[in-house]
Amino acid sequence: MTPTAEDRRAPLVDTFGRIHDNLRISVTDRCNIRCFYCMPEDDPGYLPRQEILHYEEIARFVRVAASLGVSKVRITGGEPLVRKDLPRLVELIGGIPGIRDIALTTNAVLLAGQARDLYNAGLRRLNIHLDTLDAARFQRITRRDDLGRVLAGIEAARAAGFPVIKINVVAVRDLIEPDIVPMARFGREHGFEVRYIEFMPLDHQGLWDRSRVLSMDQIKAMLEAEIGPLDEVPDPDPRAPATEFRWADGGGRLGFIASVTKPFCMNCNRLRLTSDGKLRYCLFAIDETDVKGVLRDGSRDEAVAEVIRGNVRSKWIGHQINTQLFVPPPRPMNAIGG
Ligand code: SAM
Ligand code: SF4
């Protein structure tokens, strides 16, 4: 379909009226640890390097997306810090007119050596993935012995001056219960906002089952029984995926991403670019739109813009995770970008 002049100027609105201004960029499908709910223990069959977008290609994509109204970017993976010279990408994206917010999601294993350079490149928001403070449990979940490096990474991020550090905890039932309260206490003690993320069907080995999801309501009840009451915080941006709470005693905030028990599809404002240049309108999307082709075949920016508009136009109403229509996506979390 040929875009009209009005289409060309329009923000990225889908057929359900949702405006898309938020882009998640996966910079690699590689990872240095092996969380069982994301990756297999053995060779995951990584993408060949020539398939991965270069930083300049990513930056061009973001420039076009920003011209269509995208203003928030999150860099993720795989593990983004295994990609060489990530601060350069942060700087490139930070310099694009219209981009007003850049965040990074990382497992923090390599953060100690990179926190200062990332901060100096302009990054201010970090989500650090850490499920447990117990070394043996960390090893069981990630199949690696790296808890000390993660804690050193968190410390380095604090020393570098990051004002916002959130901690992601994946809530797998019959596993993570002993860590729920210690992680909340860790957040209260250090001023980190802990976010409990319901286990989603995105693991490499197909281990997900609804019975393995520890729900937001169950976690909240555990926290209130052990620590004290939580008050819901009205969200200034209702499209943000987390439901936020504040400790009634002044002990800071925490959040839940209840993608399974309380899906937020009708508020979704996100697009995802995979490391091999596919555009996805949903974490659970089955179809993807190729962008790498138009980035590499000499096409003009308008062709890139039309690929983005087309992907948004085709966005489904939601992932139907609570119905029999749900189909898990063909790619696991590390290859999509969480
Ligand atoms: N490696 C980085 C990390 O672990 O933060 C960035 C990529 S990882 C795919 C992004 C986030 O996805 C992680 O922080 C983790 O909380 C979340 N995650 C991974 N697998 C998940 C699953 N099956 N269900 C829910 N969340 C998951
Ligand atoms: Fe790696 Fe992040 Fe997946 Fe864990 S969740 S295996 S750290 S990509």
Coordinates of C-alpha atoms and ligand atoms in Angstrom, one line a residue:
M1 CA 0.0 0.0 0.0
T2 CA 1.5 3.4 -1.0
P3 CA 1.5 5.7 2.1
T4 CA -0.3 9.0 1.8
A5 CA 1.3 12.3 2.8
E6 CA -0.7 12.1 6.0
D7 CA 0.6 8.5 6.7
R8 CA 4.1 9.7 6.3
R9 CA 3.8 12.3 9.1
A10 CA 1.5 10.2 11.4
P11 CA 2.8 8.6 14.5
L12 CA 2.9 4.9 14.7
V13 CA -0.7 4.1 15.5
D14 CA -2.0 0.6 15.1
T15 CA -5.5 -0.5 14.1
F16 CA -6.5 -0.6 17.8
G17 CA -5.4 3.0 18.4
R18 CA -2.2 2.2 20.3
I19 CA 0.6 4.7 19.7
H20 CA 4.1 3.2 19.6
D21 CA 6.9 5.3 21.0
N22 CA 9.0 2.7 22.7
L23 CA 11.6 0.5 21.0
R24 CA 13.5 -2.4 22.5
I25 CA 16.7 -3.2 20.7
S26 CA 18.4 -6.6 21.1
V27 CA 22.1 -6.2 20.2
T28 CA 23.0 -9.9 20.4
D29 CA 21.5 -13.3 21.0
R30 CA 24.7 -14.4 22.8
C31 CA 24.9 -14.7 26.6
N32 CA 27.6 -15.4 29.1
I33 CA 25.3 -17.3 31.5
R34 CA 22.5 -19.8 31.0
C35 CA 19.3 -19.0 33.0
F36 CA 17.2 -22.2 32.6
Y37 CA 14.0 -20.2 31.8
C38 CA 15.7 -18.5 28.8
M39 CA 18.5 -20.6 27.4
P40 CA 19.5 -24.2 27.0
E41 CA 22.6 -25.5 28.9
D42 CA 24.5 -26.5 25.8
D43 CA 25.1 -24.8 22.5
P44 CA 22.1 -22.6 21.8
G45 CA 23.0 -22.3 18.1
Y46 CA 23.8 -18.6 17.9
L47 CA 23.2 -16.5 14.9
P48 CA 26.2 -16.1 12.5
R49 CA 28.0 -12.7 13.1
Q50 CA 27.3 -11.4 9.6
E51 CA 23.6 -11.6 10.3
I52 CA 23.8 -9.2 13.3
L53 CA 23.1 -5.6 12.7
H54 CA 26.1 -3.2 12.9
Y55 CA 25.8 -0.2 15.3
E56 CA 25.5 2.2 12.4
E57 CA 22.6 0.1 11.0
I58 CA 20.9 0.1 14.4
A59 CA 21.4 3.9 14.7
R60 CA 19.9 4.5 11.3
F61 CA 16.9 2.4 12.2
V62 CA 16.5 4.4 15.4
R63 CA 16.8 7.7 13.5
V64 CA 14.0 6.7 11.2
A65 CA 11.9 5.3 14.1
A66 CA 12.4 8.6 16.0
S67 CA 11.1 10.5 13.0
L68 CA 7.9 8.5 13.4
G69 CA 7.5 9.3 17.1
V70 CA 9.7 6.7 18.9
S71 CA 11.3 8.5 21.9
K72 CA 12.2 5.7 24.3
V73 CA 14.8 3.0 23.7
R74 CA 15.9 0.0 25.7
I75 CA 19.0 -1.9 24.8
T76 CA 18.8 -5.6 25.6
G77 CA 19.8 -9.1 24.4
G78 CA 21.0 -11.9 24.9
E79 CA 23.5 -10.2 27.1
P80 CA 24.2 -6.8 25.7
L81 CA 27.5 -6.3 27.5
V82 CA 29.1 -9.2 25.6
R83 CA 28.8 -7.0 22.5
K84 CA 32.0 -5.0 21.9
D85 CA 32.0 -1.3 22.7
L86 CA 28.4 -0.9 23.8
P87 CA 29.0 2.7 25.0
R88 CA 29.5 3.7 21.4
L89 CA 26.0 2.5 20.6
V90 CA 24.6 4.4 23.6
E91 CA 26.3 7.6 22.4
L92 CA 25.1 7.1 18.8
I93 CA 21.5 6.6 20.0
G94 CA 21.7 9.4 22.5
G95 CA 22.6 11.8 19.8
I96 CA 19.5 11.1 17.7
P97 CA 17.0 14.0 17.8
G98 CA 13.7 12.9 19.5
I99 CA 15.3 10.2 21.7
R100 CA 14.8 11.3 25.2
D101 CA 15.3 8.1 27.2
I102 CA 17.8 5.2 26.9
A103 CA 17.8 2.3 29.3
L104 CA 19.8 -1.0 29.4
T105 CA 18.8 -4.5 30.6
T106 CA 21.8 -6.6 31.7
N107 CA 22.7 -9.6 33.8
A108 CA 25.6 -7.3 35.2
V109 CA 28.2 -10.1 35.0
L110 CA 30.4 -7.7 32.9
L111 CA 29.1 -4.5 34.4
A112 CA 31.9 -3.7 36.8
G113 CA 34.3 -3.1 33.9
Q114 CA 31.8 -1.1 31.8
A115 CA 29.6 0.9 34.2
R116 CA 31.6 4.1 34.1
D117 CA 32.0 4.1 30.3
L118 CA 28.2 3.5 29.9
Y119 CA 27.4 6.3 32.3
N120 CA 29.9 8.7 30.5
A121 CA 28.2 7.7 27.2
G122 CA 24.9 9.1 28.6
L123 CA 23.1 6.0 29.9
R124 CA 21.2 6.7 33.1
R125 CA 18.7 3.9 33.5
L126 CA 19.7 0.3 34.3
N127 CA 17.7 -2.9 34.8
I128 CA 19.8 -5.6 36.4
H129 CA 18.7 -9.1 36.3
L130 CA 19.3 -10.9 39.6
D131 CA 17.0 -13.6 41.1
T132 CA 18.8 -14.6 44.2
L133 CA 21.5 -13.5 46.7
D134 CA 22.4 -17.1 47.4
A135 CA 25.4 -18.4 45.5
A136 CA 24.2 -22.0 45.2
R137 CA 20.8 -20.9 44.0
F138 CA 22.4 -18.5 41.6
Q139 CA 24.4 -21.4 40.2
R140 CA 21.3 -23.6 40.0
I141 CA 19.3 -21.0 38.0
T142 CA 22.0 -19.6 35.8
R143 CA 24.3 -22.7 35.5
R144 CA 27.2 -20.4 36.2
D145 CA 29.1 -19.3 39.3
D146 CA 29.0 -15.6 38.8
L147 CA 27.0 -14.1 41.7
G148 CA 30.1 -12.3 43.0
R149 CA 30.6 -10.6 39.6
V150 CA 27.0 -9.5 39.4
L151 CA 27.2 -8.0 42.9
A152 CA 30.4 -6.2 41.9
G153 CA 28.6 -4.9 38.8
I154 CA 25.8 -3.5 40.9
E155 CA 28.3 -1.8 43.2
A156 CA 30.2 -0.4 40.2
A157 CA 26.9 1.0 38.7
R158 CA 26.2 2.7 42.0
A159 CA 29.7 4.1 42.2
A160 CA 29.4 5.4 38.6
G161 CA 26.4 7.4 39.6
F162 CA 23.5 5.7 38.0
P163 CA 20.4 7.3 39.6
V164 CA 17.9 4.6 38.7
I165 CA 18.8 0.9 39.2
K166 CA 16.0 -1.7 39.0
I167 CA 16.5 -5.3 39.8
N168 CA 14.6 -7.9 37.7
V169 CA 13.6 -11.2 39.4
V170 CA 11.9 -13.9 37.3
A171 CA 9.1 -15.5 39.3
V172 CA 9.2 -19.2 38.8
R173 CA 6.9 -21.1 41.1
D174 CA 8.4 -24.0 43.3
L175 CA 11.8 -22.4 42.8
I176 CA 12.0 -18.7 43.6
E177 CA 9.9 -18.6 46.8
P178 CA 12.9 -18.5 49.2
D179 CA 14.3 -15.5 47.3
I180 CA 11.1 -13.3 47.2
V181 CA 11.5 -11.7 50.6
P182 CA 15.4 -11.5 50.6
M183 CA 15.3 -9.7 47.2
A184 CA 12.7 -7.2 48.5
R185 CA 14.8 -6.5 51.6
F186 CA 17.9 -6.1 49.4
G187 CA 16.0 -3.5 47.4
R188 CA 14.8 -1.7 50.5
E189 CA 18.2 -1.6 52.0
H190 CA 20.0 -0.3 48.9
G191 CA 17.3 1.9 47.3
F192 CA 16.8 -0.4 44.3
E193 CA 13.4 -1.0 42.8
V194 CA 12.9 -4.7 42.6
R195 CA 10.6 -6.0 39.8
Y196 CA 9.1 -9.4 39.9
I197 CA 8.4 -10.7 36.4
E198 CA 6.0 -13.6 36.0
F199 CA 7.6 -16.5 34.2
M200 CA 6.7 -16.4 30.6
P201 CA 6.6 -19.1 27.9
L202 CA 9.8 -17.9 26.2
D203 CA 12.3 -20.5 27.4
H204 CA 14.5 -22.5 24.9
Q205 CA 13.5 -25.9 26.3
G206 CA 9.8 -25.5 26.4
L207 CA 9.7 -25.9 30.2
W208 CA 7.0 -23.3 30.8
D209 CA 3.8 -24.4 32.2
R210 CA 1.1 -22.2 33.7
S211 CA 1.5 -24.1 37.0
R212 CA 5.1 -22.8 37.2
V213 CA 4.1 -19.1 37.2
L214 CA 4.3 -17.5 40.6
S215 CA 1.7 -14.7 40.2
M216 CA 1.9 -11.1 41.2
D217 CA -0.9 -11.6 43.8
Q218 CA 0.9 -14.5 45.4
I219 CA 4.2 -12.6 45.6
K220 CA 2.5 -9.5 47.0
A221 CA 0.8 -11.6 49.7
M222 CA 4.2 -13.2 50.6
L223 CA 5.8 -9.7 50.9
E224 CA 3.0 -8.1 52.9
A225 CA 2.9 -11.1 55.3
E226 CA 6.7 -10.9 55.9
I227 CA 7.6 -7.2 55.6
G228 CA 4.4 -5.0 55.7
P229 CA 1.7 -3.3 53.7
L230 CA 2.2 -2.1 50.1
D231 CA 0.3 0.8 48.6
E232 CA -0.3 0.9 44.8
V233 CA 1.3 3.9 43.1
P234 CA -0.8 5.4 40.3
D235 CA 1.4 5.2 37.3
P236 CA 2.1 8.5 35.5
D237 CA 2.4 6.5 32.3
P238 CA -0.4 3.9 32.1
R239 CA 1.3 2.2 29.2
A240 CA 4.3 1.1 31.3
P241 CA 4.2 -2.6 31.8
A242 CA 4.9 -2.7 35.5
T243 CA 2.3 -2.3 38.3
E244 CA 4.1 -0.2 40.9
F245 CA 3.8 -0.3 44.7
R246 CA 5.3 1.7 47.6
W247 CA 6.1 0.3 51.1
A248 CA 3.7 1.9 53.5
D249 CA 6.6 2.4 56.0
G250 CA 8.6 4.5 53.5
G251 CA 10.9 1.7 52.5
G252 CA 10.9 2.6 48.8
R253 CA 9.1 1.1 45.8
L254 CA 8.8 -2.2 44.0
G255 CA 7.0 -3.4 40.9
F256 CA 5.4 -6.4 39.2
I257 CA 5.3 -7.4 35.5
A258 CA 2.3 -9.6 35.5
S259 CA 2.3 -10.5 31.8
V260 CA 0.6 -13.8 32.4
T261 CA -2.0 -13.1 35.1
K262 CA -2.8 -9.5 34.2
P263 CA -1.8 -9.0 30.5
F264 CA -1.5 -5.3 29.5
C265 CA -1.7 -5.7 25.7
M266 CA -4.2 -2.9 25.2
N267 CA -1.7 -0.5 26.7
C268 CA 1.2 -1.8 24.7
N269 CA 3.4 0.9 23.1
R270 CA 6.4 -1.3 22.3
L271 CA 8.2 -2.5 19.2
R272 CA 11.2 -4.8 19.2
L273 CA 14.2 -5.0 16.9
T274 CA 16.0 -8.3 17.0
S275 CA 19.8 -8.5 16.7
D276 CA 19.4 -10.0 13.2
G277 CA 17.2 -7.1 12.1
K278 CA 13.7 -8.4 12.4
L279 CA 11.0 -6.1 13.7
R280 CA 8.4 -7.5 16.1
Y281 CA 5.2 -5.8 17.4
C282 CA 5.0 -8.2 20.4
L283 CA 7.3 -10.3 22.6
F284 CA 5.1 -13.2 21.6
A285 CA 4.6 -12.4 17.9
I286 CA 4.7 -15.3 15.5
D287 CA 5.4 -13.1 12.5
E288 CA 8.4 -10.7 12.1
T289 CA 9.1 -8.1 9.5
D290 CA 12.6 -8.1 8.0
V291 CA 14.3 -4.7 8.3
K292 CA 17.9 -5.8 7.6
G293 CA 17.1 -6.2 3.9
V294 CA 16.1 -2.5 3.5
L295 CA 18.9 -1.4 5.7
R296 CA 21.5 -3.2 3.6
D297 CA 20.1 -3.0 0.0
G298 CA 20.7 0.8 -0.5
S299 CA 17.0 1.6 0.1
R300 CA 16.2 5.2 1.2
D301 CA 15.0 6.0 4.7
E302 CA 11.4 6.2 3.5
A303 CA 11.5 2.5 2.7
V304 CA 12.7 1.8 6.3
A305 CA 9.9 4.0 7.6
E306 CA 7.3 2.1 5.5
V307 CA 8.6 -1.3 6.9
I308 CA 8.0 0.1 10.4
R309 CA 4.6 1.5 9.6
G310 CA 3.6 -1.8 8.0
N311 CA 4.7 -3.8 11.1
V312 CA 2.6 -1.5 13.3
R313 CA -0.4 -1.7 11.0
S314 CA -0.3 -5.5 11.2
K315 CA -0.1 -5.6 15.1
W316 CA -2.5 -8.1 16.7
I317 CA -4.8 -7.2 19.5
G318 CA -2.8 -9.2 22.0
H319 CA -1.0 -12.4 22.8
Q320 CA -4.0 -14.4 24.0
I321 CA -1.9 -16.1 26.7
N322 CA -4.9 -16.9 28.7
T323 CA -6.8 -18.6 25.9
Q324 CA -6.5 -21.8 24.0
L325 CA -5.5 -19.7 21.0
F326 CA -2.1 -19.0 22.5
V327 CA 0.9 -20.2 20.6
P328 CA 4.4 -19.7 22.1
P329 CA 6.7 -17.8 19.7
P330 CA 9.2 -19.7 17.6
R331 CA 12.2 -17.8 19.1
P332 CA 13.3 -18.0 22.8
M333 CA 13.8 -15.0 25.0
N334 CA 17.5 -14.6 24.3
A335 CA 16.9 -14.4 20.6
I336 CA 14.0 -11.9 20.8
G337 CA 15.3 -9.5 23.4
G338 CA 13.4 -9.2 26.7
Ligands
SAM1 N1 20.6 -10.7 29.6 C1 19.9 -9.6 30.1 C2 19.2 -9.9 31.3 O1 19.1 -11.1 31.7 O2 18.7 -9.0 31.9 C3 19.0 -9.0 29.0 C4 18.2 -10.0 28.2 S1 17.0 -10.9 29.2 C5 16.2 -11.9 27.9 C6 15.8 -9.7 29.6 C7 15.0 -10.0 30.8 O3 14.1 -11.1 30.5 C8 15.7 -10.5 32.0 O4 16.1 -9.4 32.9 C9 14.8 -11.5 32.7 O5 14.3 -10.8 33.8 C10 13.7 -11.7 31.7 N2 13.4 -13.1 31.3 C11 14.2 -14.0 30.7 N3 13.5 -15.1 30.5 C12 12.3 -14.9 31.0 C13 11.1 -15.8 31.0 N4 11.1 -17.0 30.5 N5 10.0 -15.2 31.6 C14 10.0 -14.0 32.1 N6 11.1 -13.2 32.1 C15 12.2 -13.6 31.5
SF4_2 FE1 21.2 -14.6 29.5 FE2 19.4 -12.7 30.2 FE3 18.7 -15.0 29.1 FE4 19.7 -15.0 31.6 S1 17.8 -14.0 30.9 S2 20.2 -16.5 29.9 S3 21.2 -13.5 31.4 S4 19.8 -13.5 28.1

